[in-house]
mmCIF file of C-alpha atoms in Angstrom:
data_model
loop_
_atom_site.group_PDB
_atom_site.id
_atom_site.type_symbol
_atom_site.label_atom_id
_atom_site.label_comp_id
_atom_site.label_asym_id
_atom_site.label_seq_id
_atom_site.Cartn_x
_atom_site.Cartn_y
_atom_site.Cartn_z
ATOM 1 C CA UNK M 1 -0.358 0.227 -0.003
ATOM 2 C CA UNK M 2 0.904 3.171 -0.565
ATOM 3 C CA UNK M 3 1.941 5.758 2.790
ATOM 4 C CA UNK M 4 2.509 9.179 2.562
ATOM 5 C CA UNK M 5 2.860 11.248 6.644
ATOM 6 C CA UNK M 6 3.103 14.704 5.915
ATOM 7 C CA UNK M 7 1.910 18.153 8.254
ATOM 8 C CA UNK M 8 -2.301 18.884 7.268
ATOM 9 C CA UNK M 9 -2.564 22.283 8.231
ATOM 10 C CA UNK M 10 -4.855 23.975 10.463
ATOM 11 C CA UNK M 11 -5.136 26.995 9.508
ATOM 12 C CA UNK M 12 -3.077 30.089 11.327
ATOM 13 C CA UNK M 13 -0.024 28.653 10.483
ATOM 14 C CA UNK M 14 -0.421 25.766 12.170
ATOM 15 C CA UNK M 15 0.234 22.264 11.134
ATOM 16 C CA UNK M 16 -0.833 18.289 13.050
ATOM 17 C CA UNK M 17 1.081 15.187 11.467
ATOM 18 C CA UNK M 18 -0.831 13.431 9.175
ATOM 19 C CA UNK M 19 -0.430 9.995 7.896
ATOM 20 C CA UNK M 20 -2.132 8.901 4.727
ATOM 21 C CA UNK M 21 -3.072 5.029 3.727
ATOM 22 C CA UNK M 22 -4.111 3.634 0.452
ATOM 23 C CA UNK M 23 -4.416 0.711 -1.378
ATOM 24 C CA UNK M 24 -1.676 0.040 -4.605
ATOM 25 C CA UNK M 25 -3.646 -0.667 -7.463
ATOM 26 C CA UNK M 26 -7.502 -0.453 -7.205
ATOM 27 C CA UNK M 27 -9.623 2.501 -7.988
ATOM 28 C CA UNK M 28 -10.746 2.901 -4.212
ATOM 29 C CA UNK M 29 -13.896 4.552 -3.866
ATOM 30 C CA UNK M 30 -13.884 5.136 -0.201
ATOM 31 C CA UNK M 31 -12.495 6.732 2.210
ATOM 32 C CA UNK M 32 -11.962 7.338 5.898
ATOM 33 C CA UNK M 33 -10.361 9.560 8.544
ATOM 34 C CA UNK M 34 -9.709 8.350 11.539
ATOM 35 C CA UNK M 35 -9.352 10.360 14.701
ATOM 36 C CA UNK M 36 -7.135 9.371 18.605
ATOM 37 C CA UNK M 37 -8.846 9.016 21.673
ATOM 38 C CA UNK M 38 -7.657 11.394 25.120
ATOM 39 C CA UNK M 39 -3.857 9.823 25.997
ATOM 40 C CA UNK M 40 -3.017 8.704 23.004
ATOM 41 C CA UNK M 41 -2.099 9.704 20.065
ATOM 42 C CA UNK M 42 -2.360 8.891 15.449
ATOM 43 C CA UNK M 43 -0.292 5.674 16.062
ATOM 44 C CA UNK M 44 -1.704 4.132 19.350
ATOM 45 C CA UNK M 45 -1.621 0.351 17.983
ATOM 46 C CA UNK M 46 -5.278 -0.109 17.107
ATOM 47 C CA UNK M 47 -5.925 3.233 15.092
ATOM 48 C CA UNK M 48 -2.939 1.835 12.430
ATOM 49 C CA UNK M 49 -4.879 -1.528 12.611
ATOM 50 C CA UNK M 50 -7.634 -0.387 12.169
ATOM 51 C CA UNK M 51 -6.528 1.949 9.088
ATOM 52 C CA UNK M 52 -4.314 -0.719 7.634
ATOM 53 C CA UNK M 53 -6.991 -3.363 7.509
ATOM 54 C CA UNK M 54 -9.143 -0.953 5.844
ATOM 55 C CA UNK M 55 -6.871 0.321 3.761
ATOM 56 C CA UNK M 56 -5.958 -3.454 2.635
ATOM 57 C CA UNK M 57 -9.795 -3.664 2.005
ATOM 58 C CA UNK M 58 -9.091 -0.580 -0.150
ATOM 59 C CA UNK M 59 -10.190 2.288 2.059
ATOM 60 C CA UNK M 60 -8.031 5.122 1.983
ATOM 61 C CA UNK M 61 -7.804 6.129 5.144
ATOM 62 C CA UNK M 62 -6.517 8.880 6.898
ATOM 63 C CA UNK M 63 -5.532 9.279 10.745
ATOM 64 C CA UNK M 64 -3.945 12.400 12.430
ATOM 65 C CA UNK M 65 -3.198 14.250 16.114
ATOM 66 C CA UNK M 66 -4.908 16.782 17.723
ATOM 67 C CA UNK M 67 -2.858 19.289 18.349
ATOM 68 C CA UNK M 68 -2.655 19.401 22.083
ATOM 69 C CA UNK M 69 -1.502 16.327 21.150
ATOM 70 C CA UNK M 70 0.992 17.311 18.590
ATOM 71 C CA UNK M 71 2.619 19.816 20.988
ATOM 72 C CA UNK M 72 2.857 16.823 23.247
ATOM 73 C CA UNK M 73 0.660 18.066 25.804
ATOM 74 C CA UNK M 74 -2.330 15.869 28.062
ATOM 75 C CA UNK M 75 -5.124 18.850 28.607
ATOM 76 C CA UNK M 76 -7.176 18.846 25.627
ATOM 77 C CA UNK M 77 -7.677 21.864 23.260
ATOM 78 C CA UNK M 78 -10.843 23.002 23.402
ATOM 79 C CA UNK M 79 -13.807 21.550 22.280
ATOM 80 C CA UNK M 80 -13.871 23.578 19.380
ATOM 81 C CA UNK M 81 -10.286 22.963 18.387
ATOM 82 C CA UNK M 82 -10.906 19.732 17.953
ATOM 83 C CA UNK M 83 -14.353 20.160 16.265
ATOM 84 C CA UNK M 84 -12.532 21.989 13.269
ATOM 85 C CA UNK M 85 -9.518 19.869 12.971
ATOM 86 C CA UNK M 86 -10.841 17.073 12.603
ATOM 87 C CA UNK M 87 -13.278 18.825 10.194
ATOM 88 C CA UNK M 88 -10.702 20.456 7.888
ATOM 89 C CA UNK M 89 -9.088 16.206 7.448
ATOM 90 C CA UNK M 90 -12.500 15.107 6.506
ATOM 91 C CA UNK M 91 -12.276 18.378 4.041
ATOM 92 C CA UNK M 92 -8.825 17.064 3.120
ATOM 93 C CA UNK M 93 -9.494 13.718 2.293
ATOM 94 C CA UNK M 94 -12.644 15.321 0.418
ATOM 95 C CA UNK M 95 -10.323 17.941 -1.549
ATOM 96 C CA UNK M 96 -7.457 14.824 -1.970
ATOM 97 C CA UNK M 97 -9.323 12.495 -3.322
ATOM 98 C CA UNK M 98 -11.725 14.117 -4.791
ATOM 99 C CA UNK M 99 -14.229 10.836 -2.830
ATOM 100 C CA UNK M 100 -17.877 12.296 -3.072
ATOM 101 C CA UNK M 101 -18.677 13.581 0.434
ATOM 102 C CA UNK M 102 -21.233 10.543 0.461
ATOM 103 C CA UNK M 103 -18.250 7.633 0.175
ATOM 104 C CA UNK M 104 -16.010 8.786 3.889
ATOM 105 C CA UNK M 105 -17.296 7.150 7.363
ATOM 106 C CA UNK M 106 -15.621 9.395 10.354
ATOM 107 C CA UNK M 107 -13.662 6.315 12.642
ATOM 108 C CA UNK M 108 -12.600 7.364 16.127
ATOM 109 C CA UNK M 109 -11.382 6.380 19.861
ATOM 110 C CA UNK M 110 -13.336 7.721 22.493
ATOM 111 C CA UNK M 111 -12.689 11.067 22.678
ATOM 112 C CA UNK M 112 -12.128 10.898 18.842
ATOM 113 C CA UNK M 113 -14.994 9.535 18.317
ATOM 114 C CA UNK M 114 -16.491 11.812 20.533
ATOM 115 C CA UNK M 115 -15.700 14.644 17.977
ATOM 116 C CA UNK M 116 -16.489 13.158 15.112
ATOM 117 C CA UNK M 117 -21.051 12.887 16.774
ATOM 118 C CA UNK M 118 -20.177 16.410 17.604
ATOM 119 C CA UNK M 119 -19.190 17.530 14.283
ATOM 120 C CA UNK M 120 -22.249 15.634 12.539
ATOM 121 C CA UNK M 121 -24.650 16.436 14.864
ATOM 122 C CA UNK M 122 -23.594 19.626 14.348
ATOM 123 C CA UNK M 123 -23.551 19.984 10.636
ATOM 124 C CA UNK M 124 -20.918 20.740 9.734
ATOM 125 C CA UNK M 125 -20.229 17.924 7.694
ATOM 126 C CA UNK M 126 -22.053 14.625 6.757
ATOM 127 C CA UNK M 127 -19.746 11.873 6.780
ATOM 128 C CA UNK M 128 -21.249 8.132 4.837
ATOM 129 C CA UNK M 129 -21.555 6.774 8.607
ATOM 130 C CA UNK M 130 -19.838 6.722 11.769
ATOM 131 C CA UNK M 131 -17.677 4.342 13.568
ATOM 132 C CA UNK M 132 -17.112 4.304 17.260
ATOM 133 C CA UNK M 133 -14.489 2.697 18.551
ATOM 134 C CA UNK M 134 -15.227 2.393 22.416
ATOM 135 C CA UNK M 135 -17.650 5.510 23.198
ATOM 136 C CA UNK M 136 -16.479 7.050 26.090
ATOM 137 C CA UNK M 137 -20.009 7.638 27.037
ATOM 138 C CA UNK M 138 -19.507 8.751 30.652
ATOM 139 C CA UNK M 139 -17.026 9.701 32.959
ATOM 140 C CA UNK M 140 -15.201 5.598 35.399
ATOM 141 C CA UNK M 141 -17.257 4.147 38.696
ATOM 142 C CA UNK M 142 -20.122 6.704 38.835
ATOM 143 C CA UNK M 143 -21.398 6.830 35.767
ATOM 144 C CA UNK M 144 -22.536 10.326 35.170
ATOM 145 C CA UNK M 145 -22.784 12.737 33.531
ATOM 146 C CA UNK M 146 -23.864 11.008 30.526
ATOM 147 C CA UNK M 147 -22.281 12.256 27.327
ATOM 148 C CA UNK M 148 -25.132 11.092 24.348
ATOM 149 C CA UNK M 149 -27.364 13.335 24.110
ATOM 150 C CA UNK M 150 -25.670 14.497 20.565
ATOM 151 C CA UNK M 151 -26.822 11.329 19.394
ATOM 152 C CA UNK M 152 -30.548 11.317 19.323
ATOM 153 C CA UNK M 153 -30.037 14.117 16.355
ATOM 154 C CA UNK M 154 -27.659 12.901 14.331
ATOM 155 C CA UNK M 155 -29.599 10.919 10.945
ATOM 156 C CA UNK M 156 -25.942 9.263 9.665
ATOM 157 C CA UNK M 157 -26.101 5.348 10.009
ATOM 158 C CA UNK M 158 -23.879 4.022 13.302
ATOM 159 C CA UNK M 159 -21.833 1.369 14.267
ATOM 160 C CA UNK M 160 -21.334 1.643 17.865
ATOM 161 C CA UNK M 161 -17.811 -1.080 19.534
ATOM 162 C CA UNK M 162 -18.095 -1.956 23.259
ATOM 163 C CA UNK M 163 -15.746 -3.705 25.356
ATOM 164 C CA UNK M 164 -18.096 -5.771 28.346
ATOM 165 C CA UNK M 165 -15.489 -4.413 31.168
ATOM 166 C CA UNK M 166 -15.236 -0.568 29.887
ATOM 167 C CA UNK M 167 -15.616 1.482 32.885
ATOM 168 C CA UNK M 168 -16.131 4.617 30.156
ATOM 169 C CA UNK M 169 -18.776 3.030 28.748
ATOM 170 C CA UNK M 170 -22.072 0.458 31.242
ATOM 171 C CA UNK M 171 -23.281 -1.838 28.162
ATOM 172 C CA UNK M 172 -27.278 -1.239 29.525
ATOM 173 C CA UNK M 173 -25.826 2.299 29.406
ATOM 174 C CA UNK M 174 -25.025 2.380 26.851
ATOM 175 C CA UNK M 175 -28.095 -0.204 25.501
ATOM 176 C CA UNK M 176 -30.561 2.020 26.537
ATOM 177 C CA UNK M 177 -29.668 5.255 24.786
ATOM 178 C CA UNK M 178 -28.721 3.122 21.445
ATOM 179 C CA UNK M 179 -32.781 3.323 21.766
ATOM 180 C CA UNK M 180 -33.572 6.673 22.207
ATOM 181 C CA UNK M 181 -31.455 6.910 18.060
ATOM 182 C CA UNK M 182 -32.842 8.038 15.167
ATOM 183 C CA UNK M 183 -30.251 7.165 12.469
ATOM 184 C CA UNK M 184 -29.656 3.301 12.188
ATOM 185 C CA UNK M 185 -26.933 2.653 13.787
ATOM 186 C CA UNK M 186 -25.030 -1.364 15.509
ATOM 187 C CA UNK M 187 -23.053 -2.285 18.492
ATOM 188 C CA UNK M 188 -21.214 -4.444 17.992
ATOM 189 C CA UNK M 189 -19.921 -6.017 21.818
ATOM 190 C CA UNK M 190 -15.852 -7.603 22.260
ATOM 191 C CA UNK M 191 -15.952 -9.869 25.337
ATOM 192 C CA UNK M 192 -14.017 -9.280 28.010
ATOM 193 C CA UNK M 193 -11.932 -5.621 25.614
ATOM 194 C CA UNK M 194 -11.801 -2.504 27.916
ATOM 195 C CA UNK M 195 -12.138 0.266 27.389
ATOM 196 C CA UNK M 196 -9.167 -0.228 24.351
ATOM 197 C CA UNK M 197 -10.926 -3.944 23.833
ATOM 198 C CA UNK M 198 -7.280 -5.100 25.373
ATOM 199 C CA UNK M 199 -8.901 -8.477 26.937
ATOM 200 C CA UNK M 200 -7.903 -9.385 31.006
ATOM 201 C CA UNK M 201 -4.418 -11.796 32.089
ATOM 202 C CA UNK M 202 -6.241 -14.926 31.452
ATOM 203 C CA UNK M 203 -7.976 -14.661 27.894
ATOM 204 C CA UNK M 204 -5.472 -16.917 25.189
ATOM 205 C CA UNK M 205 -6.995 -13.865 22.198
ATOM 206 C CA UNK M 206 -4.071 -11.542 21.276
ATOM 207 C CA UNK M 207 -4.928 -8.040 20.962
ATOM 208 C CA UNK M 208 -3.745 -7.949 17.310
ATOM 209 C CA UNK M 209 -6.497 -10.920 16.891
ATOM 210 C CA UNK M 210 -9.700 -8.798 18.568
ATOM 211 C CA UNK M 211 -8.924 -5.813 16.567
ATOM 212 C CA UNK M 212 -8.654 -7.544 13.127
ATOM 213 C CA UNK M 213 -11.906 -9.033 14.654
ATOM 214 C CA UNK M 214 -12.864 -5.177 14.803
ATOM 215 C CA UNK M 215 -11.702 -5.160 11.362
ATOM 216 C CA UNK M 216 -13.685 -7.620 9.667
ATOM 217 C CA UNK M 217 -17.039 -6.333 11.381
ATOM 218 C CA UNK M 218 -16.172 -2.942 10.902
ATOM 219 C CA UNK M 219 -15.948 -3.591 6.741
ATOM 220 C CA UNK M 220 -19.028 -5.974 7.121
ATOM 221 C CA UNK M 221 -21.077 -3.068 8.429
ATOM 222 C CA UNK M 222 -19.415 -0.878 6.257
ATOM 223 C CA UNK M 223 -20.104 -3.028 3.067
ATOM 224 C CA UNK M 224 -23.819 -3.247 3.220
ATOM 225 C CA UNK M 225 -24.362 0.041 3.727
ATOM 226 C CA UNK M 226 -23.123 0.761 0.102
ATOM 227 C CA UNK M 227 -25.899 -1.484 -0.637
ATOM 228 C CA UNK M 228 -28.285 0.415 1.244
#
């Protein structure tokens, strides 16, 4: 596959690191913009595997850093900055590949998925679908407040991956919230997975095996949407 590591302009002279992957000798019909979680960056193993796996399926994938991680900081940028950065990445991929908007998907790990959904809820961009790689539904332990009210207004199809040991996404609460969503949605449960889908020590599955299962299920969902 073709790989391009570059600096993505985010306006006002600012740049963030980005990584574009494209399949060899295949005319890609679909694209994916992939955003990282709060404490990681575009090189998180799950995101690398997810992008690589879907590129092998024939998609063009773009992952990028949010500005705070590009600066090496832990405290995230204001929400509007995160949303704007994701929208710029989406528009860059659309312009670079000349793909139609209805052929570009969004995906995000934790924070990245929430920011993607906020951008769509605010109607700033209209992707083909949104894939959540562990949605941060609530803070750990207290499970309140829920970060889901904006999801109810979205009309874009959504795919949720949730681990059964996810401290930031109680499955019963998630299932209850999903019933309020107007758009088509699907929930894929990863048995034993935590917020990053890492299994418990006694589980014989490797992280790579779990990632491959996630890629396979995500691709099946993407294909199902294109047949509608």
